Short mmCIF file of C-alpha atoms in Angstrom, two decimals:
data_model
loop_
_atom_site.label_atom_id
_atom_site.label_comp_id
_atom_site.label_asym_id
_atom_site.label_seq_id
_atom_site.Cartn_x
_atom_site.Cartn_y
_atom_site.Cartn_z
CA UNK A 1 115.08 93.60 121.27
CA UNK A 2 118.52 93.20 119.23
CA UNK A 3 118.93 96.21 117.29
CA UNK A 4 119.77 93.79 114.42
CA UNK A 5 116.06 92.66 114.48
CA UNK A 6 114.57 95.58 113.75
CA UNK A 7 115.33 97.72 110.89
CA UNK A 8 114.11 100.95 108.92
CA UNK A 9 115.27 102.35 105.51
CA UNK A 10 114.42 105.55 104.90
CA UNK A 11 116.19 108.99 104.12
CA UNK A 12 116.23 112.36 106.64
CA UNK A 13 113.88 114.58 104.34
CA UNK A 14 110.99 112.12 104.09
CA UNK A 15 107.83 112.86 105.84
CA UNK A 16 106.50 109.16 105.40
CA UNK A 17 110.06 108.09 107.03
CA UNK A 18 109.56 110.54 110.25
CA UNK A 19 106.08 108.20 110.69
CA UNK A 20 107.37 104.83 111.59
CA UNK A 21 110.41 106.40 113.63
CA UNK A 22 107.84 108.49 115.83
CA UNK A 23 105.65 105.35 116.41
CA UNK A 24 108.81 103.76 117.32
CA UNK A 25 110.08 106.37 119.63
CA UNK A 26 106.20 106.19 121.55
CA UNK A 27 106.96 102.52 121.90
CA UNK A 28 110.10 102.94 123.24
CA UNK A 29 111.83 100.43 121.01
CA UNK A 30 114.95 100.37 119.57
CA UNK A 31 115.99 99.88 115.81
CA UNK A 32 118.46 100.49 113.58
CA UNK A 33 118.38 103.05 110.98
CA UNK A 34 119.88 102.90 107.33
CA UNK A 35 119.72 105.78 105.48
CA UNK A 36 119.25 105.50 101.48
CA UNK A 37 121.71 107.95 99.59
CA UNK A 38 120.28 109.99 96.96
CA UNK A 39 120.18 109.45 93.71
CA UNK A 40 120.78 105.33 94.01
CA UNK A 41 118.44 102.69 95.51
CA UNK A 42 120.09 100.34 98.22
CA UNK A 43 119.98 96.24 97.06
CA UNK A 44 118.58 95.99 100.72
CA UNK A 45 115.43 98.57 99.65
CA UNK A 46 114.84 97.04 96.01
CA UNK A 47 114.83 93.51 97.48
CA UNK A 48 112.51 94.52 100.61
CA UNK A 49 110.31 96.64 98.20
CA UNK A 50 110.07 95.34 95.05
CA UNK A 51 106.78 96.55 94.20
CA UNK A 52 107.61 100.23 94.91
CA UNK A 53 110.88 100.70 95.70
CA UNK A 54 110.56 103.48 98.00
CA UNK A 55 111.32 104.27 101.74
CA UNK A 56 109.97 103.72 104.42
CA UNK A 57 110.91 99.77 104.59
CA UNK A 58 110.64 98.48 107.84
CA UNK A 59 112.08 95.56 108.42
CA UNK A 60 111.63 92.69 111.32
CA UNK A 61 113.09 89.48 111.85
CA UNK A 62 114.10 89.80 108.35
CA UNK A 63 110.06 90.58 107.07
CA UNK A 64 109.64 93.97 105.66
CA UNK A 65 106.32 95.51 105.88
CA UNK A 66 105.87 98.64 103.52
CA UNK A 67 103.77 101.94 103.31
CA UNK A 68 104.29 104.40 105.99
CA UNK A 69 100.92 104.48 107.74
CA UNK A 70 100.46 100.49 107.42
CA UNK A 71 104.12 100.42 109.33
CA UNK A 72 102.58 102.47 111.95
CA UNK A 73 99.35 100.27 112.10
CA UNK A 74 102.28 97.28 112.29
CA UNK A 75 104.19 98.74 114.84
CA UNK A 76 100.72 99.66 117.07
CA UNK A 77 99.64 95.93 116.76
CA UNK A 78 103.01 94.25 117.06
CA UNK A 79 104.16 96.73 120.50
CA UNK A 80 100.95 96.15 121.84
CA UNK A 81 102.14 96.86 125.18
CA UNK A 82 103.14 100.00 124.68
CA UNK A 83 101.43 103.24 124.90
CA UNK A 84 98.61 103.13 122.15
CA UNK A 85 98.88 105.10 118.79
CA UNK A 86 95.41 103.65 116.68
CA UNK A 87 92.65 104.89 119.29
CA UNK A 88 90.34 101.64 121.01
CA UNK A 89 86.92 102.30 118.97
CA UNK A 90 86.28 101.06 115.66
CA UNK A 91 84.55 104.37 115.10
CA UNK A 92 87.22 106.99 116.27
CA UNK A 93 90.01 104.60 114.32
CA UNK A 94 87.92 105.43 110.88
CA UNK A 95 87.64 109.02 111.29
CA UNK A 96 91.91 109.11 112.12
CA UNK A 97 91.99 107.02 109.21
CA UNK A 98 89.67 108.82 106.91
CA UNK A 99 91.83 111.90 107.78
CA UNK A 100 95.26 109.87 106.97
CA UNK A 101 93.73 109.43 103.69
CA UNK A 102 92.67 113.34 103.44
CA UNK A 103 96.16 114.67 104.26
CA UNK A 104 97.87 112.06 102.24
CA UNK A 105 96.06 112.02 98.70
CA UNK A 106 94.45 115.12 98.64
CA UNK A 107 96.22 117.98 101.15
CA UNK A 108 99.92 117.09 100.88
CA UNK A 109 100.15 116.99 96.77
CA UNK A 110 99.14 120.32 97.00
CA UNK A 111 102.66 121.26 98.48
CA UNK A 112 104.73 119.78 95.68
CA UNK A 113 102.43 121.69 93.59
CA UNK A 114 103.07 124.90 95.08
CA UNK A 115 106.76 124.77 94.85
CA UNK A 116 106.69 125.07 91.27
CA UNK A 117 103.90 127.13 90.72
CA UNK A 118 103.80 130.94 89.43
CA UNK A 119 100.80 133.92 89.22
CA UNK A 120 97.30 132.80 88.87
CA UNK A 121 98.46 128.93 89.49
CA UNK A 122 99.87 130.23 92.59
CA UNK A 123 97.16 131.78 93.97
CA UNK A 124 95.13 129.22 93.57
CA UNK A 125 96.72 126.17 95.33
CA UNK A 126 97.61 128.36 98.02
CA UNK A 127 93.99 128.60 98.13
CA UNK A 128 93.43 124.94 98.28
CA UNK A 129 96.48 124.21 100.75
CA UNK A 130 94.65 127.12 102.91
CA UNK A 131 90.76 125.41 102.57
CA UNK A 132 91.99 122.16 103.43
CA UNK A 133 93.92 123.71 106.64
CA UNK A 134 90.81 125.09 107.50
CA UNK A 135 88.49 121.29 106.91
CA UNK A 136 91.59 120.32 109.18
CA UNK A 137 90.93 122.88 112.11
CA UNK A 138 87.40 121.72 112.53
CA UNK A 139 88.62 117.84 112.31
CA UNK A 140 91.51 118.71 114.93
CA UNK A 141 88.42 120.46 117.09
CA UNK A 142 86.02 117.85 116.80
CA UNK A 143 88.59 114.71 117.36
CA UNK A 144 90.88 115.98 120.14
CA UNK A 145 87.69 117.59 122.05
CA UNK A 146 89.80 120.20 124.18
CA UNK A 147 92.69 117.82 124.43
CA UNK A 148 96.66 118.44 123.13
CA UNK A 149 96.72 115.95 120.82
CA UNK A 150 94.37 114.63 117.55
CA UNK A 151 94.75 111.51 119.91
CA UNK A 152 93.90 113.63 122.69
CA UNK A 153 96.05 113.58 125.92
CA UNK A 154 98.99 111.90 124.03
CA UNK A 155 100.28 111.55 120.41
CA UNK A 156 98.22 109.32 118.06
CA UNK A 157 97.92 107.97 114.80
CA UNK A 158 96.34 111.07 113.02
CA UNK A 159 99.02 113.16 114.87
CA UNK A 160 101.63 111.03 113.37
CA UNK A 161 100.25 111.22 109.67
CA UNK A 162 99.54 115.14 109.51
CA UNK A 163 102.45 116.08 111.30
CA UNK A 164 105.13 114.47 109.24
CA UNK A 165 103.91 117.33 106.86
CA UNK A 166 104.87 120.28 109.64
CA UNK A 167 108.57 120.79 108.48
CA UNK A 168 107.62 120.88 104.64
CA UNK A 169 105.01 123.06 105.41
CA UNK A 170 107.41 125.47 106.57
CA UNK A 171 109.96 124.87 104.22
CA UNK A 172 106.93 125.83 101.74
CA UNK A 173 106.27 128.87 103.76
CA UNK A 174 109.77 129.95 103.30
CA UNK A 175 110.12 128.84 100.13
CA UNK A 176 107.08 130.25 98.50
CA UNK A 177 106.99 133.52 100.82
CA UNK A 178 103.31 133.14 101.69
CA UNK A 179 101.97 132.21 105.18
CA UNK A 180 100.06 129.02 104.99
CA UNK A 181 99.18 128.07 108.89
CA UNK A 182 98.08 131.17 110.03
CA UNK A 183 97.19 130.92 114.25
CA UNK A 184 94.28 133.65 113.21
CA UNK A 185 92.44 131.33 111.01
CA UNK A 186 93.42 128.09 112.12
CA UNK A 187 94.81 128.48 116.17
CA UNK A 188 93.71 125.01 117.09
CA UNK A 189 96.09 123.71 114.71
CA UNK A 190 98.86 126.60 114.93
CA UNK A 191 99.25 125.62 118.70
CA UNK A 192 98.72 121.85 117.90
CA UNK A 193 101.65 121.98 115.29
CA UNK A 194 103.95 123.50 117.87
CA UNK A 195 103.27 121.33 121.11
CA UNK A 196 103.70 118.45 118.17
CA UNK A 197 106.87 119.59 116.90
CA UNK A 198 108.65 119.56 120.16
CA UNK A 199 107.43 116.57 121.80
CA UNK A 200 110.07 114.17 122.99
CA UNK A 201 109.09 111.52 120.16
CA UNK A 202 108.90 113.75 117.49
CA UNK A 203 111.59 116.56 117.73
CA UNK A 204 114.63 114.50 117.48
CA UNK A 205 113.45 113.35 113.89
CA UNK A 206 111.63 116.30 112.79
CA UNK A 207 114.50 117.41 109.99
CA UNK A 208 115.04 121.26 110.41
CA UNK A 209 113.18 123.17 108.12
CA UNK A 210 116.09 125.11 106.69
CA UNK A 211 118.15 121.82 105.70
CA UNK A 212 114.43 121.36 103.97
CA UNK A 213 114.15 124.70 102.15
CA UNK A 214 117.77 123.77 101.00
CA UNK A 215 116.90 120.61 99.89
CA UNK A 216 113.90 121.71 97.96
CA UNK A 217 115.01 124.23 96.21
CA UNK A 218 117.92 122.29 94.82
CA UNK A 219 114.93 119.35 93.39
CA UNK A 220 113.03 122.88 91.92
CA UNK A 221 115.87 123.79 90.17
CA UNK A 222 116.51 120.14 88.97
CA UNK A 223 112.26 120.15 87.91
CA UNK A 224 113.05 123.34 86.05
CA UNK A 225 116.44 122.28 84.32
CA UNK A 226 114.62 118.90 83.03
CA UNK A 227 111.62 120.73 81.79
CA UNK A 228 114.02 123.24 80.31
CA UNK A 229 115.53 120.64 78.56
CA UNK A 230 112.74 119.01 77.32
CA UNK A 231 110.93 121.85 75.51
CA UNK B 1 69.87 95.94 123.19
CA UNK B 2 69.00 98.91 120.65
CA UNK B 3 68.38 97.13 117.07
CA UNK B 4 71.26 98.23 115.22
CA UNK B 5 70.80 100.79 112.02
CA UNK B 6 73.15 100.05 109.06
CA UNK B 7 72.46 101.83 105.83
CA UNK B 8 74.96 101.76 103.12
CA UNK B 9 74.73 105.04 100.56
CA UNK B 10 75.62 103.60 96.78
CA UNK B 11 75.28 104.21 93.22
CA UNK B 12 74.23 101.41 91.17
CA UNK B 13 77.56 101.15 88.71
CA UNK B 14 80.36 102.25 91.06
CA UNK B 15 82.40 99.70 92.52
CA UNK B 16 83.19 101.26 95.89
CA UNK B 17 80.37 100.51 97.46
CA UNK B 18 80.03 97.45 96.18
CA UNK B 19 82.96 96.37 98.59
CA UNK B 20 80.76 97.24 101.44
CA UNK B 21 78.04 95.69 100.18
CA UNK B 22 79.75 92.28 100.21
CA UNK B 23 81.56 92.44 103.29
CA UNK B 24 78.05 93.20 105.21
CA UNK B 25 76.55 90.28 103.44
CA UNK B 26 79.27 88.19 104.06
CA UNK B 27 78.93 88.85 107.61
CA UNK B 28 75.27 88.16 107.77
CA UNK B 29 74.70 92.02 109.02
CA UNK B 30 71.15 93.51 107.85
CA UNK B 31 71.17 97.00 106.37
CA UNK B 32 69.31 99.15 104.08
CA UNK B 33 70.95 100.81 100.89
CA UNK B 34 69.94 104.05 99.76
CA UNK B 35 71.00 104.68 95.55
CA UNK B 36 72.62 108.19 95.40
CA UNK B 37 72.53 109.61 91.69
CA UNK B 38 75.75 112.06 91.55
CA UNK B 39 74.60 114.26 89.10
CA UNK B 40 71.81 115.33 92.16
CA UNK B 41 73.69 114.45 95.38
CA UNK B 42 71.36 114.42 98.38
CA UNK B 43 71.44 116.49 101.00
CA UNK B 44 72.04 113.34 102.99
CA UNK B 45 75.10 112.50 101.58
CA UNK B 46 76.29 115.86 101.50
CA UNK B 47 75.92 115.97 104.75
CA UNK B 48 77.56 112.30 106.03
CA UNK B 49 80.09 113.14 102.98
CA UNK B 50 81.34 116.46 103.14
CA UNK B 51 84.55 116.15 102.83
CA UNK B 52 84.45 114.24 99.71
CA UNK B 53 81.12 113.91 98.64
CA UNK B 54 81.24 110.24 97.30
CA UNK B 55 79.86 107.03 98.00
CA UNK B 56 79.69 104.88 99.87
CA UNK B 57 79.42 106.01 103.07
CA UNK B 58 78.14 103.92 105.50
CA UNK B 59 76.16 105.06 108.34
CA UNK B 60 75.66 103.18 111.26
CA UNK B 61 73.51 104.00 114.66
CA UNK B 62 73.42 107.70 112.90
CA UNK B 63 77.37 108.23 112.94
CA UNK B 64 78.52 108.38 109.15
CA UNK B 65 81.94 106.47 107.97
CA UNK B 66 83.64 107.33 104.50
CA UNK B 67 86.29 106.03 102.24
CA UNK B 68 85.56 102.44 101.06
CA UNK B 69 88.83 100.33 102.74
CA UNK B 70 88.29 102.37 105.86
CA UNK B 71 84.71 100.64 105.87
CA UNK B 72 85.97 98.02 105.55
CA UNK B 73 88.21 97.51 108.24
CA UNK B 74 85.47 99.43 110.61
CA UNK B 75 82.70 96.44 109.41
CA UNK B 76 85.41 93.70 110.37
CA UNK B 77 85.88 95.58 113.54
CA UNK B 78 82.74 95.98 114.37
CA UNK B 79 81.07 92.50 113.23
CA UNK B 80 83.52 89.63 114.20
CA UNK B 81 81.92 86.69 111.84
CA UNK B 82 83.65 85.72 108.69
CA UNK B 83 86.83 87.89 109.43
CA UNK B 84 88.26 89.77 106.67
CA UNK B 85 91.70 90.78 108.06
CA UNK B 86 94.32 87.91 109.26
CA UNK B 87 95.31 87.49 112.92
CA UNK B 88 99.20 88.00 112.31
CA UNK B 89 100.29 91.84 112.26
CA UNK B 90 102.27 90.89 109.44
CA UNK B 91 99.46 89.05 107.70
CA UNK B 92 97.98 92.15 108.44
CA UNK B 93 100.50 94.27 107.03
CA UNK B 94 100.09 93.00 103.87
CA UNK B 95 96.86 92.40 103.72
CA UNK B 96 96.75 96.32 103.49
CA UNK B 97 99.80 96.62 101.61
CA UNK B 98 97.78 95.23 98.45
CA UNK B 99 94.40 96.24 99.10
CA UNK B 100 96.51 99.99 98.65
CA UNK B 101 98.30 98.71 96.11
CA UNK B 102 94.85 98.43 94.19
CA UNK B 103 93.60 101.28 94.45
CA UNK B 104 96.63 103.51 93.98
CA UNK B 105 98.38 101.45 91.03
CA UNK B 106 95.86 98.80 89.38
CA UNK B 107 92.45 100.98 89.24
CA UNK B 108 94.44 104.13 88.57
CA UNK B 109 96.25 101.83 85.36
CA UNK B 110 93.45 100.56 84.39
CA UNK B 111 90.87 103.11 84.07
CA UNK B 112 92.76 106.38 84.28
CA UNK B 113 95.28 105.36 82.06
CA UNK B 114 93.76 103.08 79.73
CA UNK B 115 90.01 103.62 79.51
CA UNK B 116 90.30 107.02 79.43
CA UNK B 117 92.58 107.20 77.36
CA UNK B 118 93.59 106.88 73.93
CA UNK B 119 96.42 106.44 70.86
CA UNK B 120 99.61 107.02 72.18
CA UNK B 121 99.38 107.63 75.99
CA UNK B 122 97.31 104.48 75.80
CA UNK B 123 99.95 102.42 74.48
CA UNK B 124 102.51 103.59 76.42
CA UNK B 125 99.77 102.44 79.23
CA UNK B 126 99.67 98.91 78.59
CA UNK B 127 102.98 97.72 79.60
CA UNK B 128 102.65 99.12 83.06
CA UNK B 129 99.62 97.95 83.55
CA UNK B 130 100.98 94.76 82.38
CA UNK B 131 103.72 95.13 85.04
CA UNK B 132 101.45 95.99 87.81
CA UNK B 133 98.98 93.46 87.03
CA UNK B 134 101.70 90.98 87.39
CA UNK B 135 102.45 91.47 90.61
CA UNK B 136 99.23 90.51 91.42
CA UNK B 137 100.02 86.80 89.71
CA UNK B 138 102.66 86.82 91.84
CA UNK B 139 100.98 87.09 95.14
CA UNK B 140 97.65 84.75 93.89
CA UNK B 141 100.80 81.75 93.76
CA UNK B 142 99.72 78.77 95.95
CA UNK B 143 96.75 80.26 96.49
CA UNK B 144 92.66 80.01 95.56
CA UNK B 145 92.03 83.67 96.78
CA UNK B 146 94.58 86.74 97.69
CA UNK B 147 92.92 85.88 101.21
CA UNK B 148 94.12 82.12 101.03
CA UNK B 149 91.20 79.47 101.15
CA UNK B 150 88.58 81.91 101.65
CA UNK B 151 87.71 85.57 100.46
CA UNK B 152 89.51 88.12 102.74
CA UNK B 153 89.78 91.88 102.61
CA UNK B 154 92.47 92.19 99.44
CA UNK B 155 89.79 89.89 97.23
CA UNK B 156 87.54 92.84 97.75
CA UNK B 157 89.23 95.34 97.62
CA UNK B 158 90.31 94.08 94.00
CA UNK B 159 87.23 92.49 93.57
CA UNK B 160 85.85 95.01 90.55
CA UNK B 161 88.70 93.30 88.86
CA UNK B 162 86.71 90.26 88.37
CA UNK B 163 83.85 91.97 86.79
CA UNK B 164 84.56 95.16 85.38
CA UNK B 165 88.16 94.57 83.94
CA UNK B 166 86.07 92.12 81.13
CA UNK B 167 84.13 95.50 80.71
CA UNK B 168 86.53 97.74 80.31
CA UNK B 169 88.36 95.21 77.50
CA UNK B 170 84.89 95.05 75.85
CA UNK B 171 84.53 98.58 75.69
CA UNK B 172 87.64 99.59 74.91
CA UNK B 173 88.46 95.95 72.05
CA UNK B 174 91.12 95.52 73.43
CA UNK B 175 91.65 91.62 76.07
CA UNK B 176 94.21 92.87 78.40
CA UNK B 177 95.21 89.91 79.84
CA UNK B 178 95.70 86.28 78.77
CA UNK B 179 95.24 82.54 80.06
CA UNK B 180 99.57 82.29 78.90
CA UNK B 181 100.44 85.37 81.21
CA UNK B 182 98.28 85.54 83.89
CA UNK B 183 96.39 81.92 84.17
CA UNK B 184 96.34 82.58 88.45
CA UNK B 185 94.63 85.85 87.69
CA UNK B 186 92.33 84.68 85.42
CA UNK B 187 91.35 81.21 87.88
CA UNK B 188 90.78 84.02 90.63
CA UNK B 189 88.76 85.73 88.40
CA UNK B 190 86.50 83.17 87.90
CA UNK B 191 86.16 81.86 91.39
CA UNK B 192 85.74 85.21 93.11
CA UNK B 193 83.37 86.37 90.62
CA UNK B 194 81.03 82.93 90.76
CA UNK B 195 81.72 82.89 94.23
CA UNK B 196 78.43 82.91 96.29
CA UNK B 197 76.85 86.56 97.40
CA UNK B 198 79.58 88.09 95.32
CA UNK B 199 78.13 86.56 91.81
CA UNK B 200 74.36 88.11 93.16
CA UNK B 201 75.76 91.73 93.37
CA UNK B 202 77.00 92.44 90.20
CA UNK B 203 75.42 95.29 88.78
CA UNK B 204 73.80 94.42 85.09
CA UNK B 205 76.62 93.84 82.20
CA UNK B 206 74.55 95.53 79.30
CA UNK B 207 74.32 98.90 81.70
CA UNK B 208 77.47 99.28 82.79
CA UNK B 209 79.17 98.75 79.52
CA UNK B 210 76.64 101.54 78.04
CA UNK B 211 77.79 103.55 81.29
CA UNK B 212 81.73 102.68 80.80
CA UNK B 213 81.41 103.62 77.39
CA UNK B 214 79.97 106.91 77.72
CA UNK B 215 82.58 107.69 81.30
CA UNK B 216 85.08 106.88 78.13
CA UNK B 217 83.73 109.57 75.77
CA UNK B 218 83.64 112.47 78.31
CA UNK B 219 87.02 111.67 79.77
CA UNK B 220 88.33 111.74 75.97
CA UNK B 221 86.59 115.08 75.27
CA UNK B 222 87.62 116.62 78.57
CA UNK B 223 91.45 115.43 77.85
CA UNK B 224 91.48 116.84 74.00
CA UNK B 225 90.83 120.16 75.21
#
């Protein structure tokens, strides 16, 4: 495959951009990789997504397909030769899609929440981050059924979609000074997030989690300035 | 072969399930429904639901499956005839793209932003739901349904449009969209909601303006305090 025929937009913070690039890496295929700068939206990314404007964009043979987890569906179906990332039964590819719904709209606002939070608000979505790591340890126990992997002897579609959130997580950690994967409560997923982390597909485009806490503290200071200046 | 046990879990007013309900009966599959009232959830749903505790949730040969466009693609999985998804993985791709896109942006426009709410934020509403809505003229050019010549898996996942967006505008006085603006939207409108099994499902007009109406109220109340 030219690397001209394959490209994705995306920036080196973004969890969503860390999914198509690990689906890409299990597929072994090659692609070229334009980074948006901050602050400005590329013509390429407003013309490829319109609707949204957001990364990722993939883009092949000059189509773009949008919306992180669809890309990954995309790049499952399209490399279908390839080791698989969707599992083979209908039912088994619900439940890793029910749960890429879970950590997506419900589990991961919670950290953007937290990073701007103080006393009793605190406590409280740390609480919720917490509960839903827990409803996450049973899911991880019940879908990888003594395997590595929530796609059990190698990296699949749910790993892909909870995972992106690993270095963020930590950044929050770090950020907020409060231990959110604990191996006592949660060890399934303590060990899972490790083996994850350092897998060949996955390590070279996990961004390091201090370049994270970095970057996040700069947009909470920005969050605090414009609500500052607002009031 | 063991006879096959669908069961579909629904309230009578939501829209959710109503997806399900259609794709099933577009596909000719036999199944029971069971009407959940969620001011007394029971124990079954809890149960097949925890996570959420919502319909639908469809339960088939006893193993529960939640979140309505996740159904959805399990049914056309699962029961080949009258497919809902394209062939193409880019078909496919966006396909998905704007059954998403309906969820997240139009129903999230349209009843979080303007049926429940009022003055003001309301107004400042209606021109992004104006622009979001007109994306969806967009993608209905050259075409009868989102799905091309025949109902596919975007049509119902924005399917509630058809019905419920004349409900909301009744309840709320207010005609959000126009034959001069959106004539494509309004054409799909009509055919997907005359459109056979889809016209038979509709749950009663009188009822779920009553229900709209009163959703409207407490969401008012809760947002004034």
């Amino acid at each position: 495959m030219a690397r001209t025929e394959l490209k994705l937009l995306g920036a080196w913070p973004s969890p969503y951009v860390m999914r198509p690039r690990i689906a890409l890496n299990i597929k072994s295929v090659d692609y070229e990789f334009l980074q948006e700068t901050f602050g400005s939206k590329s013509q390429l990314l407003l013309e490829s997504n319109p609707v949204h404007k957001k990364i990722p964009v993939l883009i092949h043979k000059g189509k773009p397909i949008c919306e992180s987890l669809i890309i990954v569906e995309y790049i499952d179906e399209t490399w279908s030769s390839g080791p698989s990332i969707l599992p083979s039964d209908p039912y088994d590819r619900a439940i890793a899609k029910f749960w890429g719904a879970y950590v997506d709209e419900k589990w991961f606002p919670n950290l953007r929440i937290l990073s701007t939070a103080e006393g009793e608000a605190k406590d409280q979505v740390i609480g919720t981050i917490v509960e839903g790591l827990d409803l996450l340890e049973d899911a991880f126990v019940k879908i990888s059924k003594g395997k590595t992997f929530f796609g059990g002897g190698q990296i699949g579609y749910l790993d892909i979609a909870f995972g992106c959130y690993l270095g963020w997580l930590r950044a929050s950690e770090k950020m907020s000074e409060v231990k959110l994967l604990d191996e006592a409560k949660t060890p399934g997923l303590a060990k899972w997030a490790d083996t994850f982390s350092s897998h060949p597909a996955v390590k070279d485009v996990m961004p390091e989690v201090d370049k994270l806490v970095e970057y996040g503290k700069s947009l909470v200071a920005k969050y605090r300035a414009a609500k500052a200046a607002s009031s | 072969m063991a006879e096959e046990e669908v069961k579909v879990f629904r309230t009578w007013s939501s829209p959710f399930p109503l997806r399900v309900i259609w794709a099933l009966k577009l596909k000719g599959v036999e199944f029971d429904t069971v009407y959940e009232d969620l001011s007394n959830k029971s124990p079954l749903l809890l149960q097949y639901n925890p996570v959420h505790k919502k319909v639908p949730v469809l339960l088939h040969n006893g193993k529960p499956i939640c979140e309505s466009l996740v159904i959805l693609e399990y049914v056309d999985e699962r029961w080949k005839q009258f497919p809902l998804l394209p062939q193409d993985p880019h078909e496919r791709a966006k396909a998905r793209f704007w059954a998403k896109f309906g969820d997240d942006k139009v129903f999230q426009s349209i009843v979080y932003g303007i049926l429940f709410k009022q003055g003001k934020e309301r107004e400042e509403e209606i021109p992004r739901a104006m622009e979001i809505l007109q994306h969806l003229e967009e993608e209905l050019k050259g075409k009868k349904f989102f799905g091309g010549e025949k109902i596919g898996l975007v049509d119902l996942a924005l399917g509630w449009l058809a019905y419920y967006l004349g409900i909301i505008e009744e309840v709320i006085g207010l005609k959000l969209i126009d034959q001069e603006k959106f004539p494509l939207l309004l054409q799909w409108i009509q055919e997907f909601s005359t459109a056979p099994i889809i016209q038979e499902n509709w749950p009663p007009r009188d009822k779920l303006i009553a229900k709209f109406a009163a959703s409207r109220e407490a969401a008012l109340a809760q947002g004034l305090k």
